[in-house]
C-alpha cells in the first residue's frame, strides 16, 4: 500500500482496508477469530491462585532457554503472566527482575506474583518501575542479564477491534509510533544482554512492521545478533504447570507468529529468539 494511501486510512474503515491489504482473502476469517474467545491456559505456579493467560503467551515464554540462567529480566512485565512462567521454571540459583514502566500496572504485577507463586520462588523475584527504553543507561545494567524477555507494547489489534473508541481513533501512524518505541526497548534490552545470552522479543501485533520489521533493524545494527529457531517444548515436560497443548504458530522471516484463525483462538502473538554471539 502506497504511503499517501496509508495516510488517508483512519477509523474502522481504514483499519479494515489496511488489514485486508495485509492478509488478503484470509482477513475475514482472521477478523472473526479475533472477535471470538481466546484460547486460555491455566498456569499453576505454586501460589494460592492459578493464573489464566493466552496459550500463545505460554508458548512464547517457554521458548526462552533458561538452562544455566542466573540473572533474568522481564523488561515489560505487567500484568505478569510471562513472569510467572519464567519464575516457575528458572534454575534454583537464578534470580528474576520484572520491570514495568507504569506504576499502576506494576501494582497489578506485584499482586500477580504474590498470589500465584510460592514464597520460595517469590524470594528470588524482584520488581521495578522504570522505563525499559532507558534502563540500559545505568552502568550496572550493561550486559548484566543472561536472559531477557521483552514483550513490547504494541498495536494489539484484538483489543482495538473489541473497543469502538480505539477502533474509531485507529490510524497507520500509530503503527509507526509503536515500532519506534519497540525499537527503543529492543535496543535497550540488547545492550543489557550479556555475551552468549538469549533474548526473546514478542508482541501481540498482527502487522509485520512491529514484529520482523523491528528485529530486522536490530540485525542490521548489531552484527553479533543471531536469530535462533524457537523450539516447541514438549507438553509433558511442564505438565505440573499446565495441561493444554500449545500452538505451534507459523514461521515468519525471523520468528513465529501464532494467529487465532489457525491456532484455535490463540494469539495473535509474534516471538523471535535472539542470541548475542
Tab-separated table of C-alpha atoms in Angstrom, residues 127-272:
chain	number	residue	atom	x	y	z
A	127	UNK	CA	10.053	-5.896	40.685
A	128	UNK	CA	10.975	-2.421	39.496
A	129	UNK	CA	9.179	0.551	37.964
A	130	UNK	CA	11.296	2.097	35.196
A	131	UNK	CA	11.166	2.966	31.516
A	132	UNK	CA	12.708	-0.071	29.842
A	133	UNK	CA	13.992	2.068	26.979
A	134	UNK	CA	16.332	3.930	29.335
A	135	UNK	CA	17.318	1.150	31.743
A	136	UNK	CA	20.419	0.465	29.655
A	137	UNK	CA	21.766	3.903	30.603
A	138	UNK	CA	22.523	2.655	34.103
A	139	UNK	CA	26.078	1.341	34.011
A	140	UNK	CA	25.298	-1.575	36.312
A	141	UNK	CA	22.734	-2.889	33.815
A	142	UNK	CA	25.023	-3.085	30.771
A	143	UNK	CA	25.426	-6.718	29.702
A	144	UNK	CA	24.276	-7.828	33.162
A	145	UNK	CA	21.399	-10.160	32.236
A	146	UNK	CA	21.946	-13.546	30.608
A	147	UNK	CA	18.249	-13.966	29.702
A	148	UNK	CA	15.809	-11.210	28.724
A	149	UNK	CA	12.155	-11.387	27.739
A	150	UNK	CA	10.765	-8.293	26.031
A	151	UNK	CA	7.023	-8.447	25.453
A	152	UNK	CA	6.750	-4.985	23.952
A	153	UNK	CA	3.689	-2.704	23.964
A	154	UNK	CA	2.078	-2.947	20.530
A	155	UNK	CA	-0.937	-2.286	18.333
A	156	UNK	CA	-2.856	-5.162	19.979
A	157	UNK	CA	-5.380	-5.335	17.153
A	158	UNK	CA	-7.526	-7.846	19.021
A	159	UNK	CA	-8.220	-5.220	21.694
A	160	UNK	CA	-8.679	-2.466	19.111
A	161	UNK	CA	-11.435	-4.463	17.406
A	162	UNK	CA	-13.168	-5.025	20.744
A	163	UNK	CA	-13.252	-1.324	21.689
A	164	UNK	CA	-15.272	1.064	19.454
A	165	UNK	CA	-13.361	4.091	20.803
A	166	UNK	CA	-9.925	2.657	19.959
A	167	UNK	CA	-11.183	1.484	16.597
A	168	UNK	CA	-12.551	4.938	15.744
A	169	UNK	CA	-9.179	6.514	16.630
A	170	UNK	CA	-7.054	3.982	14.710
A	171	UNK	CA	-4.593	5.127	12.027
A	172	UNK	CA	-1.419	3.683	10.454
A	173	UNK	CA	0.607	6.403	12.159
A	174	UNK	CA	0.091	4.542	15.435
A	175	UNK	CA	1.926	1.549	13.976
A	176	UNK	CA	4.889	3.728	13.054
A	177	UNK	CA	4.960	5.313	16.512
A	178	UNK	CA	4.790	1.953	18.251
A	179	UNK	CA	7.522	0.487	16.051
A	180	UNK	CA	9.797	3.336	17.150
A	181	UNK	CA	9.008	2.631	20.811
A	182	UNK	CA	9.605	-1.080	20.280
A	183	UNK	CA	12.959	-0.368	18.693
A	184	UNK	CA	13.966	1.780	21.680
A	185	UNK	CA	13.028	-1.060	24.035
A	186	UNK	CA	14.710	-3.772	21.961
A	187	UNK	CA	17.958	-1.850	21.521
A	188	UNK	CA	17.989	-1.117	25.267
A	189	UNK	CA	17.388	-4.791	26.057
A	190	UNK	CA	20.176	-5.783	23.673
A	191	UNK	CA	22.660	-3.546	25.453
A	192	UNK	CA	21.718	-5.151	28.761
A	193	UNK	CA	22.131	-8.690	27.415
A	194	UNK	CA	25.359	-10.440	28.343
A	195	UNK	CA	27.541	-12.046	25.693
A	196	UNK	CA	26.246	-15.532	24.996
A	197	UNK	CA	22.838	-14.597	26.402
A	198	UNK	CA	19.380	-15.133	24.925
A	199	UNK	CA	16.684	-12.526	24.269
A	200	UNK	CA	13.069	-13.279	23.370
A	201	UNK	CA	11.218	-10.430	21.619
A	202	UNK	CA	7.442	-10.679	21.381
A	203	UNK	CA	4.331	-8.644	20.626
A	204	UNK	CA	0.625	-9.350	20.201
A	205	UNK	CA	0.578	-7.299	16.973
A	206	UNK	CA	-0.615	-8.557	13.603
A	207	UNK	CA	1.399	-6.260	11.378
A	208	UNK	CA	4.998	-7.173	10.445
A	209	UNK	CA	6.277	-3.618	10.998
A	210	UNK	CA	6.144	-4.252	14.761
A	211	UNK	CA	7.462	-7.797	14.509
A	212	UNK	CA	10.011	-8.887	11.900
A	213	UNK	CA	10.499	-5.225	10.994
A	214	UNK	CA	11.862	-4.340	14.443
A	215	UNK	CA	14.029	-7.471	14.573
A	216	UNK	CA	15.431	-6.662	11.118
A	217	UNK	CA	16.587	-3.280	12.397
A	218	UNK	CA	18.414	-4.956	15.298
A	219	UNK	CA	20.156	-7.417	12.982
A	220	UNK	CA	21.389	-4.571	10.775
A	221	UNK	CA	22.740	-2.512	13.677
A	222	UNK	CA	24.257	-5.298	15.775
A	223	UNK	CA	26.176	-7.902	13.732
A	224	UNK	CA	26.621	-10.101	16.817
A	225	UNK	CA	22.844	-10.722	16.900
A	226	UNK	CA	21.879	-14.217	15.776
A	227	UNK	CA	18.323	-15.451	15.160
A	228	UNK	CA	17.572	-18.933	16.504
A	229	UNK	CA	14.535	-21.117	15.786
A	230	UNK	CA	12.417	-21.112	18.974
A	231	UNK	CA	11.795	-24.743	19.867
A	232	UNK	CA	8.340	-26.010	20.762
A	233	UNK	CA	8.693	-27.566	24.222
A	234	UNK	CA	7.230	-30.973	24.945
A	235	UNK	CA	3.975	-30.554	26.862
A	236	UNK	CA	4.855	-33.451	29.149
A	237	UNK	CA	7.909	-31.597	30.486
A	238	UNK	CA	5.742	-28.952	32.147
A	239	UNK	CA	2.598	-30.923	32.983
A	240	UNK	CA	2.783	-29.747	36.611
A	241	UNK	CA	2.167	-26.179	35.460
A	242	UNK	CA	-0.379	-26.526	32.636
A	243	UNK	CA	-2.334	-29.279	30.933
A	244	UNK	CA	-3.120	-27.993	27.455
A	245	UNK	CA	-1.438	-28.464	24.103
A	246	UNK	CA	0.297	-25.270	22.985
A	247	UNK	CA	0.026	-23.768	19.484
A	248	UNK	CA	2.937	-24.199	17.097
A	249	UNK	CA	2.449	-20.978	15.106
A	250	UNK	CA	3.541	-20.027	11.614
A	251	UNK	CA	7.115	-19.278	10.618
A	252	UNK	CA	7.986	-15.735	9.564
A	253	UNK	CA	11.289	-14.414	8.237
A	254	UNK	CA	12.810	-14.236	11.726
A	255	UNK	CA	10.319	-15.706	14.183
A	256	UNK	CA	6.987	-17.392	14.764
A	257	UNK	CA	3.507	-15.873	14.519
A	258	UNK	CA	0.580	-17.526	16.283
A	259	UNK	CA	-2.646	-16.391	14.614
A	260	UNK	CA	-6.064	-17.261	16.085
A	261	UNK	CA	-7.728	-18.375	12.848
A	262	UNK	CA	-5.244	-21.253	12.542
A	263	UNK	CA	-4.492	-21.817	16.258
A	264	UNK	CA	-7.942	-22.432	17.778
A	265	UNK	CA	-8.226	-18.853	19.058
A	266	UNK	CA	-4.710	-18.478	20.459
A	267	UNK	CA	-2.866	-15.240	19.808
A	268	UNK	CA	-2.149	-13.178	17.903
A	269	UNK	CA	1.373	-13.398	19.239
A	270	UNK	CA	4.698	-12.961	17.480
A	271	UNK	CA	8.004	-14.011	19.024
A	272	UNK	CA	11.614	-14.201	17.933
